[in-house]
């Protein structure tokens, strides 16, 4: 029921890409890389409205040049082994873009990435176990756009366990909770707003399990990308000196 | 940048309609009633995507029959003198519709309406003065859809003062703050989610001032209506008994 | 590390008390009634700082006269079979007391009580099963006073399952999450503020399981009672007319 | 009505201390430095329960050695001219202490300090004007401990204006709103939780106005210090690997 005039938005799917190089099983599981699987999920659900490209750690500037970011409405982020190899300069660049309105969707082990911890201000640590747990994902914000069309609950047969305590700021919107075979729980879908940007963290997904082929996981990722897309052009918030009466003389526009 | 396929949604603008009958100045200010002005604001901004009708207190069942509500995606509410005359039966009906997903936009003195206080659970009282204060409306959630396209700040030259303490639950999203000539402040734009429904309270607007002709006030009201529209058909949440293993046998769908 | 001068606060533990009358097994499990067990938990942990009394449905005015409520700093509420038998007059009285600052701790099946649903504005429905599930209770707000001294997690060997979707407003503070044997999750410890009152909902506890004898459940209930106690005398928020310049001439005091 | 056994907690009041050196008017206004005035406010209100010391930028390690921080329950922060001179090493140290439970009270121009922006993840920029505005401070969370005993509203006759948009994450608790002579508004009292630590930002206070001698400002600062004090010894949250069944074999304690 939206009245917005649809125009394509531009999605950049970023992946560290190391597991695929180092582990033949991961390469077999994700023949086009985890980035390929994620990009496919976005394209599958947002066909015609989103333009999707990918970028990886080993490209120059990790594929995230100023030009690429300037042409990106939403960035998705997957990393695990090599968070420390991401250059501080690129992290700073992405951080500023998010504050200026670029959406950011952080996936799974991206919780320990430099960009996510910088935006959150906390350690973003958690409890984990790679033990073939069954994960059940529950919606606790049924009207949130990221949950649209997703069954309540849905089951991932085998998955790495991520459990509480998850050291994040209280999410602006808590959308999904997960339980695991052994009894752990996790805030698995969390929305945040920072500066002019929207951020969604979604934990299901792992290199050792075929989670990015799971239809509902793919649907959530696409929903998150669409939700995180900015509605207007923005800049980074800045310090403003305002003389008395400024807004009655015309002032700032939104 | 939305990808939703636009389809028209149905808006019912409700008004008590008593000031217009009792006070020629109000009638002159709002020749089509406050409901006419509000309906015009919605139509002006959502032309082609919203179908707007009006209903008033003096109609049978206050114009809010089961049939009307079943064909309403978003209801706006204006009342002041006659909150007590609204029948408990109609309030109960509207309450259930909101929990089932109908959007509700509560305007100005509607803060003391039966439907708003029932949804909030508090007194919804506040401080007030009809003293020709200047109101300045500031956006504190710049990425919220209800603030889209609205200048930061905008000025209402003459307006009734509404000030803190406003006895509401902490809003799920605080979008606008207002200041008044004499120094009072007010949380003037507040978003809530209850059951499957979205609720927006917006305070600017009064029978004694031409506030519903103010272009930015009109824009906010239309934004709020669009934001509050449900994205899917819903029912009232209910108590569910679930046998062990229910969701692995198919379970509930969202 | 508090600097507050401790003075005893007054706790009224309310119980419907019907299961104990109708079911010998419940009577054997809770020989002093569920209210006796809850009152014991409060007394055990807040000895010397709290004065505890009990009240039940079958007493005149359900034991909740104006005098009793005027001498109550925190009320705890347990009911299940007979929510409808609670008089609307008493509910209205309790509601006003909460808005005036009386703490309220709602336990387990009290989620469907008239007083809780009135304060929340939603149906407060949920999913349930009495199937001897194991419940595991996790702390997601480690600095919250209600979680102080409570292990993370703690296990209840047998318990009724309460699962999502739980139709409440988003809690002001989400303190505990629970998982159940079969995979369900639940927001089992939720803090709300309404008017001048603090409300805590805590789900573990049932007539068919000895949960109110569980040491950590007892600890949480006592923590919740202490947290909900008001820090000052308050009244119900009210509509206030304020002339221009009122606060510079002395104004209102907190 | 707290039952906690009072024991003294240790407060370190930190100040950049440059205005006092460079500007005789500031030195005359705050003869013991801004840190002296803030320390006096804490001592005045928390006498007997808090031990207060001060530290400044020009001391070795800015007076914030590991030993000092290990003996600090709550740190207050004031800086303006020399944010960049604060060493990254000390900021990292303070950051880890906050995540481990040390309270942090950030005052006025400290909004642009390295430690606050690191904890928030945003620019923390705002609008400002040093124009002798009158500031009126309103309580919007009347039951919050930081507002205890503070008049609603209170007036600061002359003050620097701080106005929206203030680029912070949505506060976990919004306690105070301010208005200024010219119509600006500001979220002037904001509570955050990060890791195991509590953070309070309070904007009233400036080197060019005698705001730290204002009785209600002093009261709020002392309330904030008391509120931010940890209730238990904590460590920084960390990544934990947990084998299946860990918590049934004893597990972690809170």
PDB file of C-alpha atoms in Angstrom, chain C residues 16-239:
ATOM      1  CA  UNK C  16      -7.393 -15.439  42.968  1.00  0.00           C
ATOM      2  CA  UNK C  17      -7.102 -18.543  45.172  1.00  0.00           C
ATOM      3  CA  UNK C  18      -9.442 -20.824  43.254  1.00  0.00           C
ATOM      4  CA  UNK C  19      -7.177 -23.630  42.116  1.00  0.00           C
ATOM      5  CA  UNK C  20      -6.202 -24.240  45.736  1.00  0.00           C
ATOM      6  CA  UNK C  21      -9.890 -24.688  46.630  1.00  0.00           C
ATOM      7  CA  UNK C  22     -10.815 -26.837  43.680  1.00  0.00           C
ATOM      8  CA  UNK C  23      -7.816 -29.055  43.209  1.00  0.00           C
ATOM      9  CA  UNK C  24      -6.250 -31.044  46.071  1.00  0.00           C
ATOM     10  CA  UNK C  25      -3.000 -31.394  44.186  1.00  0.00           C
ATOM     11  CA  UNK C  26      -2.614 -27.648  43.957  1.00  0.00           C
ATOM     12  CA  UNK C  27      -3.529 -27.344  47.632  1.00  0.00           C
ATOM     13  CA  UNK C  28      -0.848 -29.889  48.482  1.00  0.00           C
ATOM     14  CA  UNK C  29       1.702 -28.136  46.299  1.00  0.00           C
ATOM     15  CA  UNK C  30       0.935 -24.746  47.804  1.00  0.00           C
ATOM     16  CA  UNK C  31      -0.389 -25.430  51.326  1.00  0.00           C
ATOM     17  CA  UNK C  32      -0.514 -21.717  52.141  1.00  0.00           C
ATOM     18  CA  UNK C  33      -1.910 -20.877  48.735  1.00  0.00           C
ATOM     19  CA  UNK C  34      -0.028 -19.424  45.824  1.00  0.00           C
ATOM     20  CA  UNK C  35      -0.266 -16.127  47.685  1.00  0.00           C
ATOM     21  CA  UNK C  36       1.434 -17.729  50.655  1.00  0.00           C
ATOM     22  CA  UNK C  37       4.305 -18.910  48.481  1.00  0.00           C
ATOM     23  CA  UNK C  38       4.704 -15.535  46.790  1.00  0.00           C
ATOM     24  CA  UNK C  39       4.484 -13.652  50.077  1.00  0.00           C
ATOM     25  CA  UNK C  40       7.120 -16.006  51.474  1.00  0.00           C
ATOM     26  CA  UNK C  41       9.439 -15.247  48.573  1.00  0.00           C
ATOM     27  CA  UNK C  42       9.128 -11.520  49.154  1.00  0.00           C
ATOM     28  CA  UNK C  43       9.615 -11.860  52.895  1.00  0.00           C
ATOM     29  CA  UNK C  44      12.596 -14.172  52.447  1.00  0.00           C
ATOM     30  CA  UNK C  45      14.492 -11.713  50.277  1.00  0.00           C
ATOM     31  CA  UNK C  46      13.269  -8.370  51.607  1.00  0.00           C
ATOM     32  CA  UNK C  47      13.129  -9.196  55.278  1.00  0.00           C
ATOM     33  CA  UNK C  48      13.320  -6.075  57.380  1.00  0.00           C
ATOM     34  CA  UNK C  49      12.606  -3.752  54.487  1.00  0.00           C
ATOM     35  CA  UNK C  50       9.200  -4.929  53.345  1.00  0.00           C
ATOM     36  CA  UNK C  51       5.946  -5.538  55.176  1.00  0.00           C
ATOM     37  CA  UNK C  52       3.945  -8.187  53.372  1.00  0.00           C
ATOM     38  CA  UNK C  53       0.231  -8.935  53.551  1.00  0.00           C
ATOM     39  CA  UNK C  54      -2.034 -10.998  51.315  1.00  0.00           C
ATOM     40  CA  UNK C  55      -5.484 -10.539  49.812  1.00  0.00           C
ATOM     41  CA  UNK C  56      -7.692 -12.854  47.761  1.00  0.00           C
ATOM     42  CA  UNK C  57     -10.628 -12.773  45.390  1.00  0.00           C
ATOM     43  CA  UNK C  58     -13.166 -14.131  47.850  1.00  0.00           C
ATOM     44  CA  UNK C  59     -12.643 -11.439  50.462  1.00  0.00           C
ATOM     45  CA  UNK C  60     -14.978  -8.416  50.463  1.00  0.00           C
ATOM     46  CA  UNK C  61     -13.900  -6.107  47.657  1.00  0.00           C
ATOM     47  CA  UNK C  62     -11.377  -8.865  46.882  1.00  0.00           C
ATOM     48  CA  UNK C  63      -9.387  -7.621  49.859  1.00  0.00           C
ATOM     49  CA  UNK C  64      -8.450  -4.526  47.869  1.00  0.00           C
ATOM     50  CA  UNK C  65     -10.343  -1.742  49.583  1.00  0.00           C
ATOM     51  CA  UNK C  66      -9.326   1.874  49.154  1.00  0.00           C
ATOM     52  CA  UNK C  67      -7.689   1.680  52.566  1.00  0.00           C
ATOM     53  CA  UNK C  68      -5.650  -1.375  51.704  1.00  0.00           C
ATOM     54  CA  UNK C  69      -4.493   0.131  48.412  1.00  0.00           C
ATOM     55  CA  UNK C  70      -3.687   3.448  50.074  1.00  0.00           C
ATOM     56  CA  UNK C  71      -1.349   1.479  52.334  1.00  0.00           C
ATOM     57  CA  UNK C  72       0.237  -0.526  49.507  1.00  0.00           C
ATOM     58  CA  UNK C  73       3.467   0.437  47.767  1.00  0.00           C
ATOM     59  CA  UNK C  74       3.600  -2.646  45.548  1.00  0.00           C
ATOM     60  CA  UNK C  75       0.837  -5.056  44.576  1.00  0.00           C
ATOM     61  CA  UNK C  76       1.521  -8.496  43.109  1.00  0.00           C
ATOM     62  CA  UNK C  77      -1.185 -10.188  41.051  1.00  0.00           C
ATOM     63  CA  UNK C  78      -1.928 -13.861  40.383  1.00  0.00           C
ATOM     64  CA  UNK C  79      -5.123 -15.050  38.685  1.00  0.00           C
ATOM     65  CA  UNK C  80      -6.156 -17.619  36.119  1.00  0.00           C
ATOM     66  CA  UNK C  81      -9.641 -19.126  36.323  1.00  0.00           C
ATOM     67  CA  UNK C  82     -11.654 -16.159  37.470  1.00  0.00           C
ATOM     68  CA  UNK C  83     -10.402 -13.022  35.773  1.00  0.00           C
ATOM     69  CA  UNK C  84     -13.987 -12.121  34.902  1.00  0.00           C
ATOM     70  CA  UNK C  85     -15.091 -12.294  38.519  1.00  0.00           C
ATOM     71  CA  UNK C  86     -12.838  -9.419  39.486  1.00  0.00           C
ATOM     72  CA  UNK C  87     -15.125  -6.420  39.804  1.00  0.00           C
ATOM     73  CA  UNK C  88     -14.672  -3.556  37.389  1.00  0.00           C
ATOM     74  CA  UNK C  89     -14.765  -1.164  40.324  1.00  0.00           C
ATOM     75  CA  UNK C  90     -11.754  -2.783  41.963  1.00  0.00           C
ATOM     76  CA  UNK C  91      -9.908  -2.896  38.640  1.00  0.00           C
ATOM     77  CA  UNK C  92     -10.539   0.818  38.150  1.00  0.00           C
ATOM     78  CA  UNK C  93      -9.271   1.475  41.675  1.00  0.00           C
ATOM     79  CA  UNK C  94      -6.086  -0.525  41.158  1.00  0.00           C
ATOM     80  CA  UNK C  95      -5.576   1.132  37.777  1.00  0.00           C
ATOM     81  CA  UNK C  96      -5.693   4.595  39.304  1.00  0.00           C
ATOM     82  CA  UNK C  97      -3.352   3.551  42.084  1.00  0.00           C
ATOM     83  CA  UNK C  98      -0.811   2.276  39.582  1.00  0.00           C
ATOM     84  CA  UNK C  99      -0.979   5.530  37.607  1.00  0.00           C
ATOM     85  CA  UNK C 100      -0.458   7.315  40.932  1.00  0.00           C
ATOM     86  CA  UNK C 101       2.744   5.377  41.563  1.00  0.00           C
ATOM     87  CA  UNK C 102       1.897   2.038  43.157  1.00  0.00           C
ATOM     88  CA  UNK C 103       4.130  -0.707  41.760  1.00  0.00           C
ATOM     89  CA  UNK C 104       2.487  -3.729  40.133  1.00  0.00           C
ATOM     90  CA  UNK C 105       4.074  -7.155  39.633  1.00  0.00           C
ATOM     91  CA  UNK C 106       1.960  -9.361  37.378  1.00  0.00           C
ATOM     92  CA  UNK C 107       2.686 -13.071  37.575  1.00  0.00           C
ATOM     93  CA  UNK C 108       2.193 -15.845  35.017  1.00  0.00           C
ATOM     94  CA  UNK C 109      -1.472 -16.255  33.993  1.00  0.00           C
ATOM     95  CA  UNK C 110      -2.105 -12.744  35.285  1.00  0.00           C
ATOM     96  CA  UNK C 111      -1.281 -11.689  31.726  1.00  0.00           C
ATOM     97  CA  UNK C 112      -4.985 -12.057  30.948  1.00  0.00           C
ATOM     98  CA  UNK C 113      -6.183 -10.217  34.052  1.00  0.00           C
ATOM     99  CA  UNK C 114      -8.402  -7.167  33.646  1.00  0.00           C
ATOM    100  CA  UNK C 115      -5.835  -4.924  35.293  1.00  0.00           C
ATOM    101  CA  UNK C 116      -2.937  -5.974  33.070  1.00  0.00           C
ATOM    102  CA  UNK C 117      -4.858  -5.795  29.802  1.00  0.00           C
ATOM    103  CA  UNK C 118      -6.256  -2.403  30.828  1.00  0.00           C
ATOM    104  CA  UNK C 119      -2.782  -1.054  31.490  1.00  0.00           C
ATOM    105  CA  UNK C 120      -1.345  -2.535  28.300  1.00  0.00           C
ATOM    106  CA  UNK C 121      -4.208  -1.711  25.903  1.00  0.00           C
ATOM    107  CA  UNK C 122      -3.690  -4.959  23.970  1.00  0.00           C
ATOM    108  CA  UNK C 123      -5.079  -8.493  24.234  1.00  0.00           C
ATOM    109  CA  UNK C 124      -2.002  -9.825  26.087  1.00  0.00           C
ATOM    110  CA  UNK C 125      -2.699 -13.210  24.505  1.00  0.00           C
ATOM    111  CA  UNK C 126       0.023 -15.775  23.874  1.00  0.00           C
ATOM    112  CA  UNK C 127       0.694 -19.404  22.952  1.00  0.00           C
ATOM    113  CA  UNK C 128       0.598 -22.068  25.651  1.00  0.00           C
ATOM    114  CA  UNK C 129       0.865 -25.773  26.426  1.00  0.00           C
ATOM    115  CA  UNK C 130       0.913 -27.568  29.742  1.00  0.00           C
ATOM    116  CA  UNK C 131       3.328 -30.287  28.693  1.00  0.00           C
ATOM    117  CA  UNK C 132       6.058 -30.530  31.303  1.00  0.00           C
ATOM    118  CA  UNK C 133       8.428 -28.477  29.177  1.00  0.00           C
ATOM    119  CA  UNK C 134      11.781 -27.504  30.567  1.00  0.00           C
ATOM    120  CA  UNK C 135      12.029 -23.695  30.719  1.00  0.00           C
ATOM    121  CA  UNK C 136      15.410 -21.950  30.540  1.00  0.00           C
ATOM    122  CA  UNK C 137      15.410 -18.297  31.625  1.00  0.00           C
ATOM    123  CA  UNK C 138      18.070 -15.961  30.143  1.00  0.00           C
ATOM    124  CA  UNK C 139      18.999 -12.429  31.163  1.00  0.00           C
ATOM    125  CA  UNK C 140      19.248  -9.948  28.293  1.00  0.00           C
ATOM    126  CA  UNK C 141      19.536  -6.794  30.455  1.00  0.00           C
ATOM    127  CA  UNK C 142      22.404  -7.701  32.775  1.00  0.00           C
ATOM    128  CA  UNK C 143      22.450  -4.351  34.587  1.00  0.00           C
ATOM    129  CA  UNK C 144      18.716  -4.283  35.336  1.00  0.00           C
ATOM    130  CA  UNK C 145      17.931  -4.416  39.078  1.00  0.00           C
ATOM    131  CA  UNK C 146      15.397  -7.213  38.571  1.00  0.00           C
ATOM    132  CA  UNK C 147      18.192  -9.466  37.269  1.00  0.00           C
ATOM    133  CA  UNK C 148      20.572  -8.746  40.161  1.00  0.00           C
ATOM    134  CA  UNK C 149      22.008 -11.912  41.644  1.00  0.00           C
ATOM    135  CA  UNK C 150      20.113 -14.209  39.278  1.00  0.00           C
ATOM    136  CA  UNK C 151      22.172 -16.869  37.419  1.00  0.00           C
ATOM    137  CA  UNK C 152      22.372 -16.638  33.639  1.00  0.00           C
ATOM    138  CA  UNK C 153      20.620 -18.831  32.738  1.00  0.00           C
ATOM    139  CA  UNK C 154      18.545 -20.703  35.239  1.00  0.00           C
ATOM    140  CA  UNK C 155      16.529 -23.810  34.561  1.00  0.00           C
ATOM    141  CA  UNK C 156      12.986 -24.740  35.616  1.00  0.00           C
ATOM    142  CA  UNK C 157      12.726 -28.493  35.143  1.00  0.00           C
ATOM    143  CA  UNK C 158       9.015 -28.663  34.490  1.00  0.00           C
ATOM    144  CA  UNK C 159       6.791 -25.812  33.546  1.00  0.00           C
ATOM    145  CA  UNK C 160       3.881 -24.739  31.417  1.00  0.00           C
ATOM    146  CA  UNK C 161       5.025 -23.403  28.051  1.00  0.00           C
ATOM    147  CA  UNK C 162       4.269 -19.745  27.232  1.00  0.00           C
ATOM    148  CA  UNK C 163       5.347 -18.799  23.722  1.00  0.00           C
ATOM    149  CA  UNK C 164       5.310 -15.986  21.202  1.00  0.00           C
ATOM    150  CA  UNK C 165       3.552 -14.124  19.805  1.00  0.00           C
ATOM    151  CA  UNK C 166       2.850 -12.387  23.118  1.00  0.00           C
ATOM    152  CA  UNK C 167       0.559  -9.469  22.297  1.00  0.00           C
ATOM    153  CA  UNK C 168       1.941  -6.729  24.520  1.00  0.00           C
ATOM    154  CA  UNK C 169       3.297  -3.264  23.754  1.00  0.00           C
ATOM    155  CA  UNK C 170       7.068  -3.327  23.266  1.00  0.00           C
ATOM    156  CA  UNK C 171       8.379  -3.412  26.862  1.00  0.00           C
ATOM    157  CA  UNK C 172      10.226  -0.351  28.121  1.00  0.00           C
ATOM    158  CA  UNK C 173      12.890  -2.794  29.292  1.00  0.00           C
ATOM    159  CA  UNK C 174      13.159  -6.417  28.212  1.00  0.00           C
ATOM    160  CA  UNK C 175      14.935  -8.278  31.018  1.00  0.00           C
ATOM    161  CA  UNK C 176      14.382 -12.024  30.555  1.00  0.00           C
ATOM    162  CA  UNK C 177      13.845 -14.344  27.610  1.00  0.00           C
ATOM    163  CA  UNK C 178      12.804 -17.976  28.026  1.00  0.00           C
ATOM    164  CA  UNK C 179      13.136 -21.022  25.824  1.00  0.00           C
ATOM    165  CA  UNK C 180      11.111 -24.224  26.151  1.00  0.00           C
ATOM    166  CA  UNK C 181      11.924 -27.854  25.397  1.00  0.00           C
ATOM    167  CA  UNK C 182      10.106 -27.864  22.130  1.00  0.00           C
ATOM    168  CA  UNK C 183      11.725 -24.744  20.758  1.00  0.00           C
ATOM    169  CA  UNK C 184       9.333 -21.955  21.687  1.00  0.00           C
ATOM    170  CA  UNK C 185      10.657 -18.645  23.035  1.00  0.00           C
ATOM    171  CA  UNK C 186       8.984 -16.041  25.227  1.00  0.00           C
ATOM    172  CA  UNK C 187       9.654 -12.546  26.541  1.00  0.00           C
ATOM    173  CA  UNK C 188       9.330 -13.750  30.125  1.00  0.00           C
ATOM    174  CA  UNK C 189      10.462 -10.673  32.066  1.00  0.00           C
ATOM    175  CA  UNK C 190       9.198  -7.275  30.905  1.00  0.00           C
ATOM    176  CA  UNK C 191       9.275  -3.855  32.577  1.00  0.00           C
ATOM    177  CA  UNK C 192       6.757  -1.118  31.787  1.00  0.00           C
ATOM    178  CA  UNK C 193       6.128   2.382  33.108  1.00  0.00           C
ATOM    179  CA  UNK C 194       2.627   3.785  33.047  1.00  0.00           C
ATOM    180  CA  UNK C 195       1.724   7.128  34.600  1.00  0.00           C
ATOM    181  CA  UNK C 196       3.795   7.310  37.784  1.00  0.00           C
ATOM    182  CA  UNK C 197       3.792   3.544  38.270  1.00  0.00           C
ATOM    183  CA  UNK C 198       6.213   0.776  37.419  1.00  0.00           C
ATOM    184  CA  UNK C 199       4.950  -2.602  36.232  1.00  0.00           C
ATOM    185  CA  UNK C 200       6.849  -5.859  35.921  1.00  0.00           C
ATOM    186  CA  UNK C 201       5.500  -8.937  34.193  1.00  0.00           C
ATOM    187  CA  UNK C 202       7.215 -12.232  34.997  1.00  0.00           C
ATOM    188  CA  UNK C 203       5.867 -15.412  33.434  1.00  0.00           C
ATOM    189  CA  UNK C 204       7.504 -18.358  35.268  1.00  0.00           C
ATOM    190  CA  UNK C 205       5.064 -19.811  37.805  1.00  0.00           C
ATOM    191  CA  UNK C 206       2.076 -22.092  37.606  1.00  0.00           C
ATOM    192  CA  UNK C 207      -0.447 -23.873  39.770  1.00  0.00           C
ATOM    193  CA  UNK C 208       0.442 -27.276  38.297  1.00  0.00           C
ATOM    194  CA  UNK C 209       4.183 -27.086  38.887  1.00  0.00           C
ATOM    195  CA  UNK C 210       6.075 -26.147  42.056  1.00  0.00           C
ATOM    196  CA  UNK C 211       7.629 -23.120  40.390  1.00  0.00           C
ATOM    197  CA  UNK C 212       7.018 -20.701  43.272  1.00  0.00           C
ATOM    198  CA  UNK C 213       9.303 -22.843  45.404  1.00  0.00           C
ATOM    199  CA  UNK C 214      12.151 -22.431  42.876  1.00  0.00           C
ATOM    200  CA  UNK C 215      14.888 -20.308  44.501  1.00  0.00           C
ATOM    201  CA  UNK C 216      15.700 -18.168  41.462  1.00  0.00           C
ATOM    202  CA  UNK C 217      12.047 -17.559  40.619  1.00  0.00           C
ATOM    203  CA  UNK C 218      11.555 -16.395  44.206  1.00  0.00           C
ATOM    204  CA  UNK C 219      14.568 -14.129  43.900  1.00  0.00           C
ATOM    205  CA  UNK C 220      13.295 -12.529  40.714  1.00  0.00           C
ATOM    206  CA  UNK C 221       9.876 -11.861  42.249  1.00  0.00           C
ATOM    207  CA  UNK C 222      11.470 -10.146  45.240  1.00  0.00           C
ATOM    208  CA  UNK C 223      13.737  -8.108  42.956  1.00  0.00           C
ATOM    209  CA  UNK C 224      10.719  -7.066  40.901  1.00  0.00           C
ATOM    210  CA  UNK C 225       8.843  -5.969  43.999  1.00  0.00           C
ATOM    211  CA  UNK C 226      11.769  -3.878  45.185  1.00  0.00           C
ATOM    212  CA  UNK C 227      12.264  -2.361  41.739  1.00  0.00           C
ATOM    213  CA  UNK C 228       8.579  -1.471  41.385  1.00  0.00           C
ATOM    214  CA  UNK C 229       8.406   0.375  44.712  1.00  0.00           C
ATOM    215  CA  UNK C 230       7.867   4.114  44.227  1.00  0.00           C
ATOM    216  CA  UNK C 231      10.603   6.489  45.327  1.00  0.00           C
ATOM    217  CA  UNK C 232       8.239   9.318  46.229  1.00  0.00           C
ATOM    218  CA  UNK C 233       4.591  10.015  46.924  1.00  0.00           C
ATOM    219  CA  UNK C 234       2.718  10.677  43.737  1.00  0.00           C
ATOM    220  CA  UNK C 235      -0.773  11.312  42.433  1.00  0.00           C
ATOM    221  CA  UNK C 236      -2.522  10.404  39.205  1.00  0.00           C
ATOM    222  CA  UNK C 237      -1.355  12.655  36.340  1.00  0.00           C
ATOM    223  CA  UNK C 238      -4.081  15.151  35.472  1.00  0.00           C
ATOM    224  CA  UNK C 239      -5.092  17.768  32.946  1.00  0.00           C
TER     225      UNK C 239
END
